[in-house]
Amino acid sequence: DAKTTQPTSMDCAEGRAANLPCNHSTISGNEYVYWYRQIHSQGPQYIIHGLKNNETNEMASLIITEDRKSSTLILPHATLRDTAVYYCIVRVGYGGSQGNLIFGKGTKLSVKP
Amino acid sequence: DAGVIQSPRHEVTEMGQEVTLRCKPISGHNSLFWYRQTMMRGLELLIYFNNNVPIDDSGMPEDRFSAKMPNASFSTLKIQPSEPRDSAVYFCASSFGSSNQPQHFGDGTRLSIL
């Protein structure tokens, strides 16, 4: 079972920031938070991941709360092409369980003009 | 840079036929994963390899499914004989190392068994 809880769907206006929340209250100390998205008929696309510090790359920012029980993915200027299902996943970052990316149902983000 | 390459993109075949899906991971990646996605069950891990060796095949549904990785740049997922319930999108992903590096996915093979 997925260890995360995400809203089923969200809307965002084009050009505005999209803030996608994720709850992971049972996260362990050695588990990372990963975000992927899946645009219709394509493979899941890696966005960003982090352990406890906030992270930023060319696609997005990841804000993790101090207690690590929740996080927010921020797309700073959403475009129509960001419409996709966004998955928040927690997993350990080493060893034998390396294959265990467990995808839940994700959040369907709709960016509207 | 080339990403994970899967072939074919689409496959339609009749029940009972053998199906072979192919995957070329990103060069330099040493872990490879096969996933299956359906509306009912979402995205599920079938098997993963590390340094060409199968590490965990607990997600393989049954003996009709088999996967091989003869070298670092090629893997196959075979279904023999195929059944209509095998219809799904099959994704291959690869990653570097055994640490926290992310997996990168191909665009999948959409398989329809009639």
GROMACS .gro file of C-alpha atoms in nm:
model
  227
    1ASP     CA    1   0.000   0.000   0.000
    2ALA     CA    2   0.111   0.354  -0.071
    3LYS     CA    3   0.236   0.536   0.236
    4THR     CA    4   0.115   0.875   0.117
    5THR     CA    5  -0.213   1.064   0.101
    6GLN     CA    6  -0.280   1.314  -0.177
    7PRO     CA    7  -0.590   1.502  -0.290
    8THR     CA    8  -0.761   1.334  -0.582
    9SER     CA    9  -0.763   1.642  -0.801
   10MET     CA   10  -0.666   2.008  -0.814
   11ASP     CA   11  -0.706   2.297  -1.054
   12CYS     CA   12  -0.459   2.574  -1.120
   13ALA     CA   13  -0.469   2.881  -1.343
   14GLU     CA   14  -0.205   2.902  -1.612
   15GLY     CA   15   0.089   3.115  -1.503
   16ARG     CA   16   0.014   3.075  -1.135
   17ALA     CA   17   0.202   2.857  -0.888
   18ALA     CA   18   0.066   2.507  -0.838
   19ASN     CA   19   0.108   2.377  -0.484
   20LEU     CA   20   0.051   2.004  -0.451
   21PRO     CA   21   0.033   1.868  -0.096
   22CYS     CA   22   0.125   1.522   0.026
   23ASN     CA   23   0.088   1.365   0.368
   24HIS     CA   24   0.330   1.095   0.476
   25SER     CA   25   0.281   1.081   0.851
   26THR     CA   26   0.442   0.735   0.891
   27ILE     CA   27   0.762   0.821   0.706
   28SER     CA   28   1.077   0.665   0.850
   29GLY     CA   29   1.404   0.843   0.909
   30ASN     CA   30   1.573   0.676   0.613
   31GLU     CA   31   1.289   0.727   0.364
   32TYR     CA   32   1.307   0.985   0.089
   33VAL     CA   33   1.015   1.173  -0.065
   34TYR     CA   34   0.995   1.142  -0.444
   35TRP     CA   35   0.767   1.318  -0.688
   36TYR     CA   36   0.680   1.188  -1.031
   37ARG     CA   37   0.418   1.291  -1.281
   38GLN     CA   38   0.248   1.110  -1.563
   39ILE     CA   39   0.112   1.289  -1.864
   40HIS     CA   40  -0.150   1.094  -2.052
   41SER     CA   41  -0.006   0.801  -2.251
   42GLN     CA   42   0.351   0.870  -2.141
   43GLY     CA   43   0.575   0.705  -1.884
   44PRO     CA   44   0.610   0.851  -1.536
   45GLN     CA   45   0.851   1.143  -1.533
   46TYR     CA   46   1.081   1.205  -1.238
   47ILE     CA   47   1.047   1.556  -1.095
   48ILE     CA   48   1.237   1.589  -0.771
   49HIS     CA   49   1.320   1.414  -0.445
   50GLY     CA   50   1.446   1.499  -0.097
   51LEU     CA   51   1.517   1.364   0.249
   52LYS     CA   52   1.465   1.653   0.490
   53ASN     CA   53   1.593   1.971   0.332
   54ASN     CA   54   1.398   2.172   0.081
   55GLU     CA   55   1.505   2.105  -0.275
   56THR     CA   56   1.479   2.299  -0.600
   57ASN     CA   57   1.558   2.212  -0.958
   58GLU     CA   58   1.464   2.341  -1.300
   59MET     CA   59   1.121   2.183  -1.282
   60ALA     CA   60   0.996   2.239  -0.931
   61SER     CA   61   1.059   2.299  -0.562
   62LEU     CA   62   1.001   2.051  -0.284
   63ILE     CA   63   0.918   2.179   0.062
   64ILE     CA   64   0.935   1.920   0.342
   65THR     CA   65   0.803   2.010   0.687
   66GLU     CA   66   1.040   1.995   0.979
   67ASP     CA   67   0.874   1.684   1.123
   68ARG     CA   68   0.882   1.532   0.768
   69LYS     CA   69   0.520   1.424   0.795
   70SER     CA   70   0.413   1.622   0.492
   71SER     CA   71   0.553   1.793   0.188
   72THR     CA   72   0.449   2.026  -0.093
   73LEU     CA   73   0.554   2.019  -0.454
   74ILE     CA   74   0.557   2.366  -0.608
   75LEU     CA   75   0.544   2.432  -0.981
   76PRO     CA   76   0.623   2.803  -0.982
   77HIS     CA   77   0.456   2.903  -1.309
   78ALA     CA   78   0.219   2.632  -1.424
   79THR     CA   79   0.159   2.586  -1.796
   80LEU     CA   80  -0.103   2.385  -1.981
   81ARG     CA   81   0.162   2.119  -2.039
   82ASP     CA   82   0.186   2.062  -1.664
   83THR     CA   83  -0.157   1.902  -1.668
   84ALA     CA   84  -0.086   1.549  -1.543
   85VAL     CA   85  -0.125   1.307  -1.255
   86TYR     CA   86   0.132   1.383  -0.985
   87TYR     CA   87   0.255   1.105  -0.758
   88CYS     CA   88   0.416   1.151  -0.418
   89ILE     CA   89   0.613   0.842  -0.311
   90VAL     CA   90   0.821   0.762  -0.005
   91ARG     CA   91   1.081   0.490  -0.001
   92VAL     CA   92   1.417   0.403   0.144
   93GLY     CA   93   1.708   0.515  -0.070
   94TYR     CA   94   1.927   0.208  -0.056
   95GLY     CA   95   1.973  -0.161  -0.083
   96GLY     CA   96   1.733  -0.443  -0.145
   97SER     CA   97   1.418  -0.238  -0.139
   98GLN     CA   98   1.551  -0.012  -0.409
   99GLY     CA   99   1.288  -0.138  -0.650
  100ASN     CA  100   0.993  -0.053  -0.434
  101LEU     CA  101   0.851   0.259  -0.596
  102ILE     CA  102   0.489   0.218  -0.488
  103PHE     CA  103   0.260   0.444  -0.684
  104GLY     CA  104  -0.071   0.544  -0.528
  105LYS     CA  105  -0.353   0.718  -0.712
  106GLY     CA  106  -0.183   1.058  -0.718
  107THR     CA  107  -0.332   1.403  -0.773
  108LYS     CA  108  -0.476   1.493  -1.109
  109LEU     CA  109  -0.365   1.851  -1.172
  110SER     CA  110  -0.558   2.043  -1.434
  111VAL     CA  111  -0.401   2.368  -1.548
  112LYS     CA  112  -0.662   2.595  -1.701
  113PRO     CA  113  -0.613   2.893  -1.933
  114ASP     CA  114   2.069   1.225  -2.411
  115ALA     CA  115   1.866   0.918  -2.499
  116GLY     CA  116   1.626   0.808  -2.233
  117VAL     CA  117   1.495   0.458  -2.170
  118ILE     CA  118   1.389   0.311  -2.502
  119GLN     CA  119   1.111   0.056  -2.525
  120SER     CA  120   0.983  -0.139  -2.821
  121PRO     CA  121   0.737  -0.191  -2.962
  122ARG     CA  122   0.523   0.106  -2.860
  123HIS     CA  123   0.206  -0.084  -2.939
  124GLU     CA  124   0.139  -0.456  -2.972
  125VAL     CA  125  -0.186  -0.626  -3.060
  126THR     CA  126  -0.191  -1.000  -3.072
  127GLU     CA  127  -0.419  -1.295  -3.022
  128MET     CA  128  -0.458  -1.492  -2.708
  129GLY     CA  129  -0.207  -1.776  -2.681
  130GLN     CA  130   0.066  -1.602  -2.877
  131GLU     CA  131   0.409  -1.528  -2.737
  132VAL     CA  132   0.479  -1.162  -2.668
  133THR     CA  133   0.825  -1.012  -2.622
  134LEU     CA  134   0.873  -0.659  -2.493
  135ARG     CA  135   1.213  -0.496  -2.518
  136CYS     CA  136   1.395  -0.231  -2.319
  137LYS     CA  137   1.721  -0.043  -2.356
  138PRO     CA  138   1.812   0.136  -2.032
  139ILE     CA  139   1.996   0.466  -2.008
  140SER     CA  140   2.365   0.412  -2.070
  141GLY     CA  141   2.556   0.377  -1.743
  142HIS     CA  142   2.252   0.280  -1.538
  143ASN     CA  143   2.292  -0.050  -1.358
  144SER     CA  144   1.940  -0.108  -1.226
  145LEU     CA  145   1.644  -0.192  -1.448
  146PHE     CA  146   1.279  -0.226  -1.358
  147TRP     CA  147   0.970  -0.361  -1.533
  148TYR     CA  148   0.629  -0.220  -1.433
  149ARG     CA  149   0.275  -0.284  -1.550
  150GLN     CA  150  -0.005  -0.029  -1.545
  151THR     CA  151  -0.377  -0.101  -1.562
  152MET     CA  152  -0.682   0.103  -1.472
  153MET     CA  153  -0.778  -0.141  -1.200
  154ARG     CA  154  -0.443  -0.191  -1.029
  155GLY     CA  155  -0.246   0.121  -1.121
  156LEU     CA  156   0.131   0.097  -1.162
  157GLU     CA  157   0.288  -0.223  -1.024
  158LEU     CA  158   0.649  -0.336  -1.009
  159LEU     CA  159   0.697  -0.674  -1.177
  160ILE     CA  160   1.069  -0.735  -1.145
  161TYR     CA  161   1.394  -0.549  -1.108
  162PHE     CA  162   1.755  -0.622  -1.196
  163ASN     CA  163   2.075  -0.490  -1.047
  164ASN     CA  164   2.394  -0.538  -1.250
  165ASN     CA  165   2.200  -0.769  -1.483
  166VAL     CA  166   2.096  -0.999  -1.199
  167PRO     CA  167   1.728  -1.035  -1.104
  168ILE     CA  168   1.691  -0.913  -0.746
  169ASP     CA  169   1.318  -0.921  -0.683
  170ASP     CA  170   1.065  -1.094  -0.907
  171SER     CA  171   0.789  -1.118  -0.650
  172GLY     CA  172   0.566  -0.898  -0.864
  173MET     CA  173   0.571  -1.129  -1.164
  174PRO     CA  174   0.211  -1.251  -1.187
  175GLU     CA  175   0.273  -1.611  -1.286
  176ASP     CA  176   0.497  -1.851  -1.470
  177ARG     CA  177   0.376  -1.725  -1.805
  178PHE     CA  178   0.587  -1.418  -1.744
  179SER     CA  179   0.965  -1.420  -1.765
  180ALA     CA  180   1.228  -1.148  -1.784
  181LYS     CA  181   1.592  -1.153  -1.884
  182MET     CA  182   1.878  -0.911  -1.890
  183PRO     CA  183   2.159  -1.065  -2.096
  184ASN     CA  184   2.373  -0.752  -2.079
  185ALA     CA  185   2.377  -0.403  -1.934
  186SER     CA  186   2.206  -0.246  -2.234
  187PHE     CA  187   1.915  -0.479  -2.302
  188SER     CA  188   1.628  -0.651  -2.127
  189THR     CA  189   1.323  -0.845  -2.237
  190LEU     CA  190   0.991  -0.925  -2.077
  191LYS     CA  191   0.821  -1.227  -2.229
  192ILE     CA  192   0.468  -1.354  -2.191
  193GLN     CA  193   0.397  -1.705  -2.314
  194PRO     CA  194   0.118  -1.787  -2.365
  195SER     CA  195  -0.054  -1.449  -2.354
  196GLU     CA  196  -0.406  -1.400  -2.217
  197PRO     CA  197  -0.654  -1.110  -2.252
  198ARG     CA  198  -0.601  -1.016  -1.885
  199ASP     CA  199  -0.237  -0.938  -1.968
  200SER     CA  200  -0.355  -0.634  -2.163
  201ALA     CA  201  -0.189  -0.331  -2.004
  202VAL     CA  202   0.082  -0.073  -2.054
  203TYR     CA  203   0.423  -0.212  -1.965
  204PHE     CA  204   0.693   0.031  -1.858
  205CYS     CA  205   1.065  -0.016  -1.823
  206ALA     CA  206   1.271   0.212  -1.598
  207SER     CA  207   1.638   0.239  -1.511
  208SER     CA  208   1.849   0.405  -1.245
  209PHE     CA  209   2.209   0.440  -1.143
  210GLY     CA  210   2.347   0.276  -0.836
  211SER     CA  211   2.170   0.129  -0.538
  212SER     CA  212   2.120   0.449  -0.346
  213ASN     CA  213   1.857   0.719  -0.365
  214GLN     CA  214   1.897   0.790  -0.735
  215PRO     CA  215   1.560   0.821  -0.913
  216GLN     CA  216   1.425   0.581  -1.169
  217HIS     CA  217   1.371   0.709  -1.521
  218PHE     CA  218   1.091   0.558  -1.726
  219GLY     CA  219   1.043   0.478  -2.091
  220ASP     CA  220   0.722   0.562  -2.276
  221GLY     CA  221   0.590   0.209  -2.239
  222THR     CA  222   0.447  -0.064  -2.458
  223ARG     CA  223   0.070  -0.070  -2.489
  224LEU     CA  224  -0.021  -0.438  -2.511
  225SER     CA  225  -0.361  -0.563  -2.623
  226ILE     CA  226  -0.437  -0.935  -2.618
  227LEU     CA  227  -0.750  -1.023  -2.814
   0.00000   0.00000   0.00000
